[in-house]
Amino acid sequence: MSAAPTSLGLVMLDLDGKSLTREDRQRLLHPLTGGVILFSRNYESPRQVAELTAEIHALRDPRLLIAVDHEGGRVQRFREGFTLLPPMRALGEVWDQHPQRARHLANAVGYVLAAELRACGMDLSFTPVLDLDFGSSAVIGNRAFHGDPHAVCELAVALVEGLRQGGMAAVGKHFPGHGFVAADSHTDVPVDNRSYGEIEQTDLIPFQHLIRHGLSAVMPAHVIYPKVDSKPAGYSSVWLAQVLRGQMRFQGVIFSDDLCMEGARVGGSIIERGQAALDAGCDMVLVCNNPLAADELLAGLDRRPSPMSLARLARLHGRAQAPTLTALKETEAYTRAGHAIAGVGFSSGELPLAGTPQVGERG
């Protein structure tokens, strides 16, 4: 058996089940692999997922990043044994009546979200959603805090501070904004025909505000904005290099969204998609729900991370020495935050039935 790689790679992969298979280990030990994203199918209990993350982290040094889509509401991958978190729109609804209470709740949600995930070995969650709720996107919908950029800025800053208190970095998505278009990039190729000026005066405001507050990572949308560039944002050096890195001075990690989503297929083969995302400015690319595509990318992508990308990625590892979930639940901070958010924001039909697809499932 060859020695484990001594640096992180550029690709984040998923797993088939609740424990590592021989094929999983081979993929995770590939030099191009840099991270793992977990889904509901990988979760049975806090103890099981903690053992799984410990096994993944033990494979390599530096440790692979372990991520999850765990926003609250419809997009919460781990439920049994975890606090059920409200959709972000619920915080926006509180904001309309009591802004200070909404900030407090957002901070509590961020803390509980991060602390529970860190207790089970996760490094980061792909949250918060910074898209504006224009009322037209079902896939974003109540995942967005609000339609008012100012409200989104205030609530997102409070949530990100809660994530930090829980030991976790934040990933703002879906740059430069997915909330205006009706089409779902999981199943379609959305096109947003607004001008750059219109987007700058609305959707970009929360991203710019969070960047000023030290946002650690960004995930671009698989959406085409033809008045700015003919390519989806995730493949666009205009959006990622000129706007995000240049004008907005973002210094953190750029993750692609899943390259197997329908909105990403315009980039060609999986190798061409991976190359296009990295060429545009992504530091790490995601390949989910398609093991054959993952193997093809690992075999065919001729690329190594830059020293700058490695430095950015290293800062995303979760804060060391997180307490166990049992120990966490005995702390005053956790108890206080849990009481604050208990019962907030779940409308009829909000929780999906077991076994049904959740909004935001990649691919």
Short mmCIF file of C-alpha atoms in Angstrom, two decimals, residues 23-354:
data_model
loop_
_atom_site.label_atom_id
_atom_site.label_comp_id
_atom_site.label_asym_id
_atom_site.label_seq_id
_atom_site.Cartn_x
_atom_site.Cartn_y
_atom_site.Cartn_z
CA GLU A 23 -13.40 1.67 -2.41
CA ASP A 24 -14.06 4.68 -0.15
CA ARG A 25 -10.63 4.35 1.44
CA GLN A 26 -8.94 4.13 -1.95
CA ARG A 27 -10.65 7.34 -3.11
CA LEU A 28 -9.94 9.18 0.14
CA LEU A 29 -6.26 8.26 -0.01
CA HIS A 30 -5.92 9.58 -3.56
CA PRO A 31 -3.60 12.63 -3.71
CA LEU A 32 -6.28 14.73 -5.41
CA THR A 33 -8.81 14.18 -2.60
CA GLY A 34 -9.01 16.93 -0.01
CA GLY A 35 -12.37 16.46 1.67
CA VAL A 36 -15.53 14.46 2.28
CA ILE A 37 -19.15 15.62 2.31
CA LEU A 38 -21.63 13.59 4.34
CA PHE A 39 -25.33 13.16 3.62
CA SER A 40 -28.35 11.74 5.44
CA ARG A 41 -27.53 8.28 4.07
CA ASN A 42 -24.25 8.39 6.00
CA TYR A 43 -25.96 9.05 9.33
CA GLU A 44 -27.51 6.70 11.86
CA SER A 45 -26.70 8.22 15.25
CA PRO A 46 -24.29 10.70 16.84
CA ARG A 47 -22.07 7.84 18.00
CA GLN A 48 -21.95 6.21 14.56
CA VAL A 49 -21.14 9.44 12.71
CA ALA A 50 -18.48 10.39 15.30
CA GLU A 51 -16.80 7.02 14.70
CA LEU A 52 -17.04 7.55 10.95
CA THR A 53 -15.48 11.03 11.07
CA ALA A 54 -12.72 9.79 13.39
CA GLU A 55 -11.88 7.03 10.91
CA ILE A 56 -11.82 9.52 8.02
CA HIS A 57 -9.61 11.96 9.93
CA ALA A 58 -7.19 9.15 10.87
CA LEU A 59 -6.55 8.27 7.22
CA ARG A 60 -4.28 11.22 6.45
CA ASP A 61 -2.19 14.03 7.89
CA PRO A 62 -3.15 16.77 7.32
CA ARG A 63 -6.68 15.54 7.97
CA LEU A 64 -9.26 15.52 5.21
CA LEU A 65 -11.90 18.22 5.62
CA ILE A 66 -15.30 16.81 6.55
CA ALA A 67 -18.33 18.88 5.54
CA VAL A 68 -22.10 18.57 5.52
CA ASP A 69 -25.11 20.54 4.29
CA HIS A 70 -26.67 21.33 7.65
CA GLU A 71 -28.54 24.63 7.41
CA GLY A 72 -31.71 23.98 9.39
CA GLY A 73 -35.28 23.49 8.19
CA ARG A 74 -35.52 21.25 5.14
CA VAL A 75 -31.76 21.00 4.73
CA GLN A 76 -30.56 19.32 7.91
CA ARG A 77 -28.79 16.05 7.19
CA PHE A 78 -28.58 14.76 10.76
CA ARG A 79 -31.78 14.75 12.82
CA GLU A 80 -32.08 11.93 15.36
CA GLY A 81 -29.98 12.97 18.36
CA PHE A 82 -29.46 16.50 17.00
CA THR A 83 -31.42 19.68 17.70
CA LEU A 84 -34.00 20.33 14.99
CA LEU A 85 -33.03 23.73 13.65
CA PRO A 86 -35.52 26.20 12.15
CA PRO A 87 -35.40 27.33 8.52
CA MET A 88 -33.66 30.67 8.16
CA ARG A 89 -36.84 32.38 7.00
CA ALA A 90 -38.23 31.81 10.51
CA LEU A 91 -35.49 34.10 11.82
CA GLY A 92 -36.42 36.65 9.16
CA GLU A 93 -40.04 36.55 10.31
CA VAL A 94 -38.93 37.28 13.88
CA TRP A 95 -36.76 40.11 12.49
CA ASP A 96 -39.83 41.83 11.07
CA GLN A 97 -41.20 42.29 14.61
CA HIS A 98 -38.18 42.06 16.92
CA PRO A 99 -34.80 42.58 15.19
CA GLN A 100 -32.74 42.24 18.36
CA ARG A 101 -34.44 38.97 19.31
CA ALA A 102 -33.89 37.70 15.77
CA ARG A 103 -30.16 38.43 16.03
CA HIS A 104 -30.06 36.58 19.36
CA LEU A 105 -31.85 33.58 17.85
CA ALA A 106 -29.57 33.55 14.80
CA ASN A 107 -26.52 33.51 17.07
CA ALA A 108 -28.02 30.66 19.11
CA VAL A 109 -28.82 28.65 15.96
CA GLY A 110 -25.28 29.10 14.67
CA TYR A 111 -23.77 28.04 17.98
CA VAL A 112 -25.92 24.91 18.38
CA LEU A 113 -25.44 23.95 14.74
CA ALA A 114 -21.64 24.21 14.95
CA ALA A 115 -21.19 22.80 18.43
CA GLU A 116 -23.21 19.67 17.72
CA LEU A 117 -21.44 19.02 14.42
CA ARG A 118 -18.01 19.65 15.95
CA ALA A 119 -18.85 17.22 18.77
CA CYS A 120 -19.34 14.55 16.11
CA GLY A 121 -16.15 15.36 14.19
CA MET A 122 -17.43 17.57 11.37
CA ASP A 123 -15.20 20.46 10.28
CA LEU A 124 -17.75 22.68 8.59
CA SER A 125 -21.28 23.03 7.30
CA PHE A 126 -22.07 24.66 3.97
CA THR A 127 -24.02 27.46 5.58
CA PRO A 128 -25.29 30.21 5.70
CA VAL A 129 -27.48 30.74 2.64
CA LEU A 130 -26.95 34.40 1.70
CA ASP A 131 -29.41 34.37 -1.21
CA LEU A 132 -32.25 36.87 -1.06
CA ASP A 133 -35.82 35.61 -0.97
CA PHE A 134 -37.45 37.18 -4.02
CA GLY A 135 -40.39 34.77 -3.75
CA SER A 136 -39.56 33.08 -7.05
CA SER A 137 -37.14 30.26 -6.17
CA ALA A 138 -38.60 27.10 -4.67
CA VAL A 139 -35.18 25.52 -4.13
CA ILE A 140 -34.08 28.55 -2.07
CA GLY A 141 -37.44 29.49 -0.56
CA ASN A 142 -37.37 29.49 3.21
CA ARG A 143 -33.68 28.60 3.26
CA ALA A 144 -33.13 32.35 2.79
CA PHE A 145 -33.29 34.67 5.79
CA HIS A 146 -35.25 37.44 4.10
CA GLY A 147 -35.79 39.46 0.95
CA ASP A 148 -34.25 42.61 2.45
CA PRO A 149 -30.45 42.65 2.07
CA HIS A 150 -30.04 44.55 5.34
CA ALA A 151 -31.95 41.90 7.29
CA VAL A 152 -29.91 39.13 5.64
CA CYS A 153 -26.67 40.94 6.55
CA GLU A 154 -27.60 41.35 10.20
CA LEU A 155 -28.95 37.84 10.70
CA ALA A 156 -26.11 36.16 8.81
CA VAL A 157 -23.46 38.02 10.81
CA ALA A 158 -25.12 36.86 14.04
CA LEU A 159 -25.34 33.27 12.80
CA VAL A 160 -21.71 33.27 11.63
CA GLU A 161 -20.62 34.55 15.04
CA GLY A 162 -22.53 31.64 16.59
CA LEU A 163 -20.73 29.24 14.26
CA ARG A 164 -17.40 30.70 15.39
CA GLN A 165 -18.38 30.31 19.03
CA GLY A 166 -19.14 26.67 18.27
CA GLY A 167 -15.72 26.18 16.66
CA MET A 168 -16.68 26.22 12.98
CA ALA A 169 -16.03 28.35 9.90
CA ALA A 170 -18.85 29.64 7.67
CA VAL A 171 -19.48 29.09 3.95
CA GLY A 172 -21.70 31.72 2.29
CA LYS A 173 -23.75 30.53 -0.67
CA HIS A 174 -24.78 30.73 -3.53
CA PHE A 175 -22.63 33.57 -4.94
CA PRO A 176 -23.59 35.96 -6.52
CA GLY A 177 -27.22 35.00 -5.74
CA HIS A 178 -29.59 32.14 -6.60
CA GLY A 179 -32.78 33.60 -5.16
CA PHE A 180 -34.06 35.51 -8.19
CA VAL A 181 -34.42 32.65 -10.69
CA ALA A 182 -37.20 30.07 -10.49
CA ALA A 183 -35.22 27.18 -12.00
CA ASP A 184 -33.45 24.73 -9.68
CA SER A 185 -29.78 24.17 -10.58
CA HIS A 186 -30.01 20.60 -9.25
CA THR A 187 -32.28 19.73 -12.18
CA ASP A 188 -31.97 22.60 -14.66
CA VAL A 189 -29.60 25.29 -15.94
CA PRO A 190 -30.95 28.53 -14.41
CA VAL A 191 -30.46 31.80 -16.30
CA ASP A 192 -30.67 35.15 -14.50
CA ASN A 193 -31.07 37.95 -17.06
CA ARG A 194 -30.47 40.87 -14.70
CA SER A 195 -27.64 43.30 -15.24
CA TYR A 196 -24.56 43.41 -13.03
CA GLY A 197 -25.80 46.69 -11.57
CA GLU A 198 -29.10 45.15 -10.49
CA ILE A 199 -27.32 42.21 -8.85
CA GLU A 200 -24.74 44.48 -7.19
CA GLN A 201 -27.48 46.63 -5.62
CA THR A 202 -29.29 43.61 -4.14
CA ASP A 203 -27.80 40.09 -4.07
CA LEU A 204 -24.15 41.08 -3.62
CA ILE A 205 -24.80 43.19 -0.53
CA PRO A 206 -24.88 40.27 1.97
CA PHE A 207 -21.77 38.69 0.45
CA GLN A 208 -19.86 41.97 0.63
CA HIS A 209 -21.01 42.56 4.21
CA LEU A 210 -20.01 39.07 5.37
CA ILE A 211 -16.64 39.33 3.62
CA ARG A 212 -15.96 42.48 5.64
CA HIS A 213 -16.77 40.43 8.74
CA GLY A 214 -14.25 37.71 7.84
CA LEU A 215 -16.33 35.13 5.92
CA SER A 216 -14.16 32.01 5.60
CA ALA A 217 -15.53 30.46 2.41
CA VAL A 218 -17.94 30.99 -0.47
CA MET A 219 -19.80 28.60 -2.78
CA PRO A 220 -20.85 29.97 -6.19
CA ALA A 221 -24.14 29.20 -7.91
CA HIS A 222 -24.56 27.01 -10.98
CA VAL A 223 -26.49 29.92 -12.52
CA ILE A 224 -25.72 31.77 -15.76
CA TYR A 225 -25.88 35.57 -15.67
CA PRO A 226 -25.56 36.27 -19.44
CA LYS A 227 -25.31 40.07 -19.07
CA VAL A 228 -22.13 39.48 -17.06
CA ASP A 229 -20.66 36.24 -18.48
CA SER A 230 -21.86 33.37 -20.66
CA LYS A 231 -20.57 30.79 -18.15
CA PRO A 232 -22.24 29.74 -14.88
CA ALA A 233 -20.76 31.62 -11.93
CA GLY A 234 -18.91 28.52 -10.73
CA TYR A 235 -16.97 28.39 -14.02
CA SER A 236 -16.62 32.14 -14.45
CA SER A 237 -13.34 33.96 -13.85
CA VAL A 238 -15.34 37.17 -14.25
CA TRP A 239 -17.40 36.36 -11.16
CA LEU A 240 -14.75 34.55 -9.12
CA ALA A 241 -11.47 36.29 -10.02
CA GLN A 242 -12.57 39.77 -11.09
CA VAL A 243 -15.59 40.35 -8.85
CA LEU A 244 -15.19 38.11 -5.79
CA ARG A 245 -11.39 38.15 -5.43
CA GLY A 246 -10.73 41.50 -7.12
CA GLN A 247 -13.52 43.99 -6.40
CA MET A 248 -14.81 42.37 -3.21
CA ARG A 249 -11.33 41.44 -1.92
CA PHE A 250 -12.36 37.98 -0.71
CA GLN A 251 -9.39 36.03 0.68
CA GLY A 252 -11.07 32.80 1.80
CA VAL A 253 -11.81 29.43 0.19
CA ILE A 254 -14.01 29.09 -2.90
CA PHE A 255 -15.80 25.73 -3.10
CA SER A 256 -17.56 24.72 -6.29
CA ASP A 257 -21.09 23.44 -5.88
CA ASP A 258 -21.56 19.80 -6.88
CA LEU A 259 -20.19 19.27 -10.40
CA CYS A 260 -22.75 16.51 -10.99
CA MET A 261 -25.74 18.85 -10.67
CA GLU A 262 -27.62 19.59 -13.88
CA GLY A 263 -26.60 23.24 -13.76
CA ALA A 264 -22.93 22.17 -13.93
CA ARG A 265 -23.22 19.86 -16.94
CA VAL A 266 -22.79 22.72 -19.41
CA GLY A 267 -19.09 22.53 -18.51
CA GLY A 268 -18.56 19.32 -20.50
CA SER A 269 -17.09 16.07 -19.15
CA ILE A 270 -16.46 15.72 -15.44
CA ILE A 271 -12.75 16.38 -16.03
CA GLU A 272 -13.57 19.49 -18.09
CA ARG A 273 -15.95 20.68 -15.37
CA GLY A 274 -13.35 20.22 -12.67
CA GLN A 275 -10.69 21.98 -14.71
CA ALA A 276 -13.06 24.84 -15.59
CA ALA A 277 -14.04 25.41 -11.94
CA LEU A 278 -10.40 25.41 -10.80
CA ASP A 279 -9.32 27.65 -13.69
CA ALA A 280 -12.06 30.12 -12.77
CA GLY A 281 -10.78 30.38 -9.22
CA CYS A 282 -12.22 27.54 -7.10
CA ASP A 283 -9.92 26.08 -4.45
CA MET A 284 -11.84 22.79 -4.12
CA VAL A 285 -14.47 21.08 -6.28
CA LEU A 286 -17.31 18.83 -5.13
CA VAL A 287 -18.36 15.60 -6.87
CA CYS A 288 -21.39 13.96 -5.27
CA ASN A 289 -23.72 11.00 -5.84
CA ASN A 290 -21.73 9.67 -8.80
CA PRO A 291 -18.84 7.32 -7.89
CA LEU A 292 -17.96 6.71 -11.54
CA ALA A 293 -17.58 10.44 -12.14
CA ALA A 294 -15.49 10.74 -8.99
CA ASP A 295 -13.16 7.98 -10.18
CA GLU A 296 -12.92 9.55 -13.63
CA LEU A 297 -12.02 12.95 -12.16
CA LEU A 298 -9.40 11.50 -9.81
CA ALA A 299 -7.85 9.55 -12.66
CA GLY A 300 -7.86 12.33 -15.24
CA LEU A 301 -7.49 15.70 -13.53
CA ASP A 302 -3.93 16.95 -13.92
CA ARG A 303 -3.84 19.60 -11.25
CA ARG A 304 -2.29 20.21 -7.85
CA PRO A 305 -3.36 22.82 -5.29
CA SER A 306 -1.41 26.06 -5.10
CA PRO A 307 0.30 27.00 -1.82
CA MET A 308 -2.33 29.74 -1.43
CA SER A 309 -5.20 27.24 -1.77
CA LEU A 310 -3.57 24.90 0.76
CA ALA A 311 -3.19 27.74 3.25
CA ARG A 312 -6.82 28.76 2.81
CA LEU A 313 -8.09 25.18 3.19
CA ALA A 314 -5.99 24.55 6.30
CA ARG A 315 -7.86 27.35 8.09
CA LEU A 316 -11.17 25.50 7.69
CA HIS A 317 -10.38 22.61 9.98
CA GLY A 318 -12.70 22.72 12.97
CA ARG A 319 -11.36 24.08 16.22
CA ALA A 320 -9.45 21.36 18.07
CA GLN A 321 -10.56 19.63 21.27
CA ALA A 322 -14.31 19.83 20.73
CA PRO A 323 -16.28 18.28 23.62
CA THR A 324 -18.27 15.11 23.07
CA LEU A 325 -21.98 15.54 22.44
CA THR A 326 -22.73 14.24 25.94
CA ALA A 327 -20.34 16.74 27.51
CA LEU A 328 -21.62 19.55 25.29
CA LYS A 329 -25.21 19.00 26.41
CA GLU A 330 -24.16 19.53 30.02
CA THR A 331 -22.79 23.03 29.37
CA GLU A 332 -24.68 26.18 30.29
CA ALA A 333 -24.01 27.83 26.92
CA TYR A 334 -25.50 24.93 24.98
CA THR A 335 -28.52 24.62 27.28
CA ARG A 336 -29.24 28.34 27.05
CA ALA A 337 -28.96 28.39 23.25
CA GLY A 338 -31.11 25.28 22.89
CA HIS A 339 -33.87 26.77 25.04
CA ALA A 340 -33.77 29.98 23.00
CA ILE A 341 -34.47 28.26 19.67
CA ALA A 342 -36.78 25.47 20.85
CA GLY A 343 -39.89 25.35 18.70
CA VAL A 344 -38.98 28.38 16.59
CA GLY A 345 -40.19 28.45 13.03
CA PHE A 346 -41.46 25.01 12.05
CA SER A 347 -44.58 25.30 9.94
CA SER A 348 -46.85 22.43 8.94
CA GLY A 349 -45.08 20.13 6.52
CA GLU A 350 -41.66 21.65 7.17
CA LEU A 351 -39.98 18.41 8.22
CA PRO A 352 -39.58 15.87 5.39
CA LEU A 353 -40.72 12.30 5.89
CA ALA A 354 -37.99 9.74 6.46
#
